[in-house]
Coordinates of C-alpha atoms in Angstrom, one line a residue:
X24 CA -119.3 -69.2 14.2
X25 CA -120.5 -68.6 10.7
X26 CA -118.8 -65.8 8.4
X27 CA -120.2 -65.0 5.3
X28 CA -117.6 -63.2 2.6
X29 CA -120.1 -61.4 0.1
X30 CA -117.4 -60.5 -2.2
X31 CA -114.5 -62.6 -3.2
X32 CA -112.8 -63.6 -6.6
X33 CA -111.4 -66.6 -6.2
X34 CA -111.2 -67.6 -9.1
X35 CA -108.0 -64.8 -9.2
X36 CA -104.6 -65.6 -11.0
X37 CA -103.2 -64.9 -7.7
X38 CA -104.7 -67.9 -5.9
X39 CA -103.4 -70.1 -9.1
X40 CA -100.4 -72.0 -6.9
X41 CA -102.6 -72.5 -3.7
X42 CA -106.7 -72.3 -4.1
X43 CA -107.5 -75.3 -2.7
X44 CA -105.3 -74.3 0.5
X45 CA -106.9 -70.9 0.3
X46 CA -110.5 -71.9 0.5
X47 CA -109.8 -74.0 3.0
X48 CA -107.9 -71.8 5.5
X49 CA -111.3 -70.1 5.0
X50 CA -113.4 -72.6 6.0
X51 CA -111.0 -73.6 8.6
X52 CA -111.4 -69.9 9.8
X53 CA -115.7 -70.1 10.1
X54 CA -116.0 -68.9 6.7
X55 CA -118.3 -71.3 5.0
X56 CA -120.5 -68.9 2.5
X57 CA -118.5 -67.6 -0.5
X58 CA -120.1 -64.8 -3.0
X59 CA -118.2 -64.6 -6.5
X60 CA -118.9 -61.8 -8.8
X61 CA -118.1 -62.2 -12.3
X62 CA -115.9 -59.3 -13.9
X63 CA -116.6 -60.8 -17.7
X64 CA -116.9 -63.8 -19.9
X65 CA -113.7 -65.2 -20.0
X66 CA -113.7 -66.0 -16.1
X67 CA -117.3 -67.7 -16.8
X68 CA -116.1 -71.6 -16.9
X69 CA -113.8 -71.1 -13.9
X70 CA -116.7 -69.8 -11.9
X71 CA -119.0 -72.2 -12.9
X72 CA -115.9 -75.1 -11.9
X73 CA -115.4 -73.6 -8.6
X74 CA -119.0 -74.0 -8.0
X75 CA -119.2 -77.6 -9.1
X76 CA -116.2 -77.9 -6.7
X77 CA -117.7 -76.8 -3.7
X78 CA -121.7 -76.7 -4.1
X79 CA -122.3 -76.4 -0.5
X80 CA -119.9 -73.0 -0.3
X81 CA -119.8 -71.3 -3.1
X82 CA -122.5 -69.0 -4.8
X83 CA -122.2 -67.1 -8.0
X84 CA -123.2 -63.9 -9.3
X85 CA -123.3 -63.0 -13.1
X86 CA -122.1 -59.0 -14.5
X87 CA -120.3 -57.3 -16.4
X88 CA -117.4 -54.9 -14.3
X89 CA -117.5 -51.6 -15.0
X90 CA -113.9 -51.9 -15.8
X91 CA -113.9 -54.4 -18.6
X92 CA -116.7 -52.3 -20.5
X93 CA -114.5 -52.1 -23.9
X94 CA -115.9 -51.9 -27.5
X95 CA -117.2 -55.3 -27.2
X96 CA -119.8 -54.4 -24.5
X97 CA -122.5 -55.0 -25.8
X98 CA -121.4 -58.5 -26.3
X99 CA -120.1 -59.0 -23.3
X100 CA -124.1 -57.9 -21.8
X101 CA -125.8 -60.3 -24.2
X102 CA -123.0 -63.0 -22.6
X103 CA -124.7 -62.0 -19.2
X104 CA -128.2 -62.5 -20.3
X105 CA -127.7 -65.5 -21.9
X106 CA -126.0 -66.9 -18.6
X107 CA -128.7 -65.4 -16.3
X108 CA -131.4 -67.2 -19.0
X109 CA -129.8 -70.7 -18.2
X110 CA -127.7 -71.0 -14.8
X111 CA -128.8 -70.1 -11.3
X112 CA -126.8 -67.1 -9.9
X113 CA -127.7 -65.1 -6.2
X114 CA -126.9 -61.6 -8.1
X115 CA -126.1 -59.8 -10.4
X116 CA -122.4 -58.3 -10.0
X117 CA -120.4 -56.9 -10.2
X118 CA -121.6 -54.0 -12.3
X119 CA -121.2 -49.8 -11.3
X120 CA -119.1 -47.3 -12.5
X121 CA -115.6 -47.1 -12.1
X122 CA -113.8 -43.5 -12.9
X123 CA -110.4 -44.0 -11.7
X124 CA -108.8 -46.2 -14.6
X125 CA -110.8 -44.6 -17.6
X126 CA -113.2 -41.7 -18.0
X127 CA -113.5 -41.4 -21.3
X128 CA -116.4 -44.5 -21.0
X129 CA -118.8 -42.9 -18.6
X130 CA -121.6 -43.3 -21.2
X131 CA -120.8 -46.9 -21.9
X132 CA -120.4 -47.7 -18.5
X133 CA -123.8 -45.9 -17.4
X134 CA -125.8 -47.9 -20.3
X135 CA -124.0 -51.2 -18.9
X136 CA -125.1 -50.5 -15.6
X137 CA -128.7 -49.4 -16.1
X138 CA -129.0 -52.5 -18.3
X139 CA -128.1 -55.1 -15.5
X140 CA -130.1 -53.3 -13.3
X141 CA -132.8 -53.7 -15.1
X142 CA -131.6 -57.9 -15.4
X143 CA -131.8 -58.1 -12.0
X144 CA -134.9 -56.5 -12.0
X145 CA -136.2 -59.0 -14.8
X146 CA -134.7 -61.8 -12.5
X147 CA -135.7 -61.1 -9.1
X148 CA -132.1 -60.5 -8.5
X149 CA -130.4 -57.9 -5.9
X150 CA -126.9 -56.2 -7.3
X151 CA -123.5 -55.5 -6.5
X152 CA -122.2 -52.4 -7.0
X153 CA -118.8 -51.3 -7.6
X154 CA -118.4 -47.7 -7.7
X155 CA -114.9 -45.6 -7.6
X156 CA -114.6 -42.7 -8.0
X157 CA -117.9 -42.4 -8.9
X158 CA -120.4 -41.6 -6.2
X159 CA -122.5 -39.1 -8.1
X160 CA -122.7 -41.0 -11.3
X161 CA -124.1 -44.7 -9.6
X162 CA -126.1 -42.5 -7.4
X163 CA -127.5 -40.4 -10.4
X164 CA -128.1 -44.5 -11.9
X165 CA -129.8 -46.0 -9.2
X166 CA -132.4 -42.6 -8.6
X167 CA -133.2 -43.7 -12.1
X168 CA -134.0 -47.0 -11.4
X169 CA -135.0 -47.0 -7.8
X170 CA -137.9 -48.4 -6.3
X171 CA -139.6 -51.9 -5.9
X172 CA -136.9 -54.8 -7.0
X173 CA -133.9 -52.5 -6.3
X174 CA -132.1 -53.9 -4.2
X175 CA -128.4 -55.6 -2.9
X176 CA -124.9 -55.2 -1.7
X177 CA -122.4 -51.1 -2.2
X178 CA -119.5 -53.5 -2.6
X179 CA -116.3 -52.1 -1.1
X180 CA -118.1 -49.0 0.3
X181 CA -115.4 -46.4 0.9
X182 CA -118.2 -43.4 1.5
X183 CA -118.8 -41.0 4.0
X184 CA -121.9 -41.0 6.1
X185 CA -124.0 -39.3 3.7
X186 CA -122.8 -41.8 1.1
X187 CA -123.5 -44.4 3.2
X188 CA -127.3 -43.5 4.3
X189 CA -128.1 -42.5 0.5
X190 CA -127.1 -46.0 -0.3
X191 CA -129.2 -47.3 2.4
X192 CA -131.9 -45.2 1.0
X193 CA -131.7 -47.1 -2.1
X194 CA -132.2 -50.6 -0.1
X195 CA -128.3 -51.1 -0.4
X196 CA -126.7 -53.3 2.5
X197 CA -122.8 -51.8 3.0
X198 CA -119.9 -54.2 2.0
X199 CA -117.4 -53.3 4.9
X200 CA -113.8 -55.2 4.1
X201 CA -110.5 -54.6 4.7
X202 CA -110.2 -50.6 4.1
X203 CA -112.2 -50.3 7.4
X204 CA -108.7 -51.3 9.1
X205 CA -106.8 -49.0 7.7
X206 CA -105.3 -45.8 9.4
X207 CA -106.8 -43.6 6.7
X208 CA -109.7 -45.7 6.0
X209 CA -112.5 -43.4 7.5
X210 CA -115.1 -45.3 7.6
X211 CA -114.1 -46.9 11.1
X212 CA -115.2 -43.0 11.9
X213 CA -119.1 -43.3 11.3
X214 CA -119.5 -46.9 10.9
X215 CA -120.7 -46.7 15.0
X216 CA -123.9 -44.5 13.3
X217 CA -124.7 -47.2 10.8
X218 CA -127.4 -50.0 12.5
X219 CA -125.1 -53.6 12.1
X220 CA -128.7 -54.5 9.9
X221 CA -127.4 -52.8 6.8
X222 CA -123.5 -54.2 7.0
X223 CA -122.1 -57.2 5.2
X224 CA -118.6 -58.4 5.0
X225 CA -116.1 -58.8 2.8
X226 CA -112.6 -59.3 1.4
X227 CA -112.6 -58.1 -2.0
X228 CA -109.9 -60.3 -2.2
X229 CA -107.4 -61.3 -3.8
X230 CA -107.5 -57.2 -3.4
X231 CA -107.3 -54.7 -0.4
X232 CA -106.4 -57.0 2.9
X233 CA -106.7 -55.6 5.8
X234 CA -104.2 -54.9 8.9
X235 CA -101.6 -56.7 9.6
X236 CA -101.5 -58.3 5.6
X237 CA -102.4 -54.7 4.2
X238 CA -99.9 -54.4 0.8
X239 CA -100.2 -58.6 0.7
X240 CA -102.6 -60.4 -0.9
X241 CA -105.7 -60.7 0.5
X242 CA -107.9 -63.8 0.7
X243 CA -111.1 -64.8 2.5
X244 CA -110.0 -66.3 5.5
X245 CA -109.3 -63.0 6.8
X246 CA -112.5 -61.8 6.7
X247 CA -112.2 -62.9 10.3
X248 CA -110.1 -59.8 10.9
X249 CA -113.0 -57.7 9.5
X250 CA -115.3 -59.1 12.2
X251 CA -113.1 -58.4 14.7
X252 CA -112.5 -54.7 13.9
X253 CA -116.2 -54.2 13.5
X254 CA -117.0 -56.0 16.9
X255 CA -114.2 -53.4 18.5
X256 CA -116.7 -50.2 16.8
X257 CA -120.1 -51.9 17.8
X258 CA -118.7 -53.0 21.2
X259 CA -119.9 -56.1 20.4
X260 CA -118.7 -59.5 20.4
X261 CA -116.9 -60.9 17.3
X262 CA -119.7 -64.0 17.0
X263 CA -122.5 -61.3 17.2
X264 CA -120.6 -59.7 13.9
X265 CA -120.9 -62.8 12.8
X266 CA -124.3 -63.8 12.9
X267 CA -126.2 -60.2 12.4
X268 CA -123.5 -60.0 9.1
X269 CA -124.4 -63.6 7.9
X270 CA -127.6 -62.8 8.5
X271 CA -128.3 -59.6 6.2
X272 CA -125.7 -61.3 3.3
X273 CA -128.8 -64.3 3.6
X274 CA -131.7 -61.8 3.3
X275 CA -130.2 -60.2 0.0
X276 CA -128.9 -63.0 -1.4
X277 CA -132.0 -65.4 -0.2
X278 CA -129.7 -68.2 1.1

């Protein structure tokens, strides 16, 4: 069995006593495919270590996070394009909006977004969005910039259904992690109405793990525990999670 985690930061603090372990529990556990997003420069080299390290597993993306858009953005953007010029990355992410921290930088974080959009664009590249808190501003951004070479991954979608088919509409895949094992998750509600072609796992981790480690630091073997909740709402088995999953996270990411 082959799981694919679209979405993990190993390169996290948190996994500074025990990576090695980590990604290897993960791999132990049928993981074998790890997405990175970049959140800004100063995580660059790390990224670009852990992917000399393991060349056959992990796969980078390149962004700004919506969250680290401070008053050097701008240089922080042109630190994206010159990496997108001269390194090969699977996406660009990840990039959004993010209104739960800080709204006082809606405009800066709207220009950042459109911006990398338009890298991926330029690129040939799919995106990965992260949006909190704010559904109506990425969804007023990508109606701007929707249309042919719009596409990728709703990162750590937390929607409800008619979030989740407007992101469709916009030739988003669904990033399902561990809030869809949660008691007040929701999405376990509708996820049944979604077709399994436009899901993708994730962990998000070191961030949101779910049941039984919810409140504990999450990591990517337990994307496992993903499958296994989604193969209980499909009525499916666990390997058929596995392969339609690994399977959409290969047609947006082209591995």
């Amino acid at each position: 069995m082959i799981l694919t985690d679209t979405h993990t930061h190993l390169y996290s603090e948190e996994f500074g006593q025990d990576r090695d372990a980590m990604i290897h529990r993960a791999i132990d556990a049928g993981v074998t495919r790890f997405f990175v997003p970049s959140i800004d420069s100063s995580y660059t080299q790390q990224m670009y270590d852990l992917e000399k390290q393991y060349p056959d597993n992990i796969f980078l993306m390149m962004g700004l996070h919506p969250t680290y858009v401070k008053d050097n953005y701008r240089e922080e953007l042109a630190h994206v394009e010159e990496q997108l010029a001269t390194h090969k990355f699977y996406a660009v992410g990840e990039i959004g909006i993010d209104l739960y921290w800080d709204k006082t930088r809606l405009a800066e974080q709207q220009h950042a977004f459109k911006h990398q959009i338009r890298l991926a664009k330029k690129y040939g590249l799919p995106i990965n969005i992260h949006c909190r808190d704010a559904f109506d501003e990425v969804f007023e951004v990508l109606e701007s910039e929707k249309g042919e070479g719009l596409y990728g991954i709703f990162h750590c979608f937390t929607g409800d259904f008619e979030q989740a088919q407007k992101a469709i509409g916009y030739n988003m895949k669904l990033g399902i992690g561990g809030v869809a094992t949660f008691k007040n998750g929701r999405i376990d509600q509708f996820l049944k109405d979604i077709p399994l072609k436009h899901i993708v796992l994730e962990t998000d981790a070191p961030y949101l793990a779910p049941v039984p480690f919810r409140g504990k630091r999450n990591e990517s073997a337990y994307v496992k525990l993903v499958a296994e909740k989604l193969a209980s709402i499909y009525g499916v088995t666990v390997q058929e999670i596995a392969t339609a999953t690994t399977q959409n996270s290969a047609e947006v990411y082209g591995i």
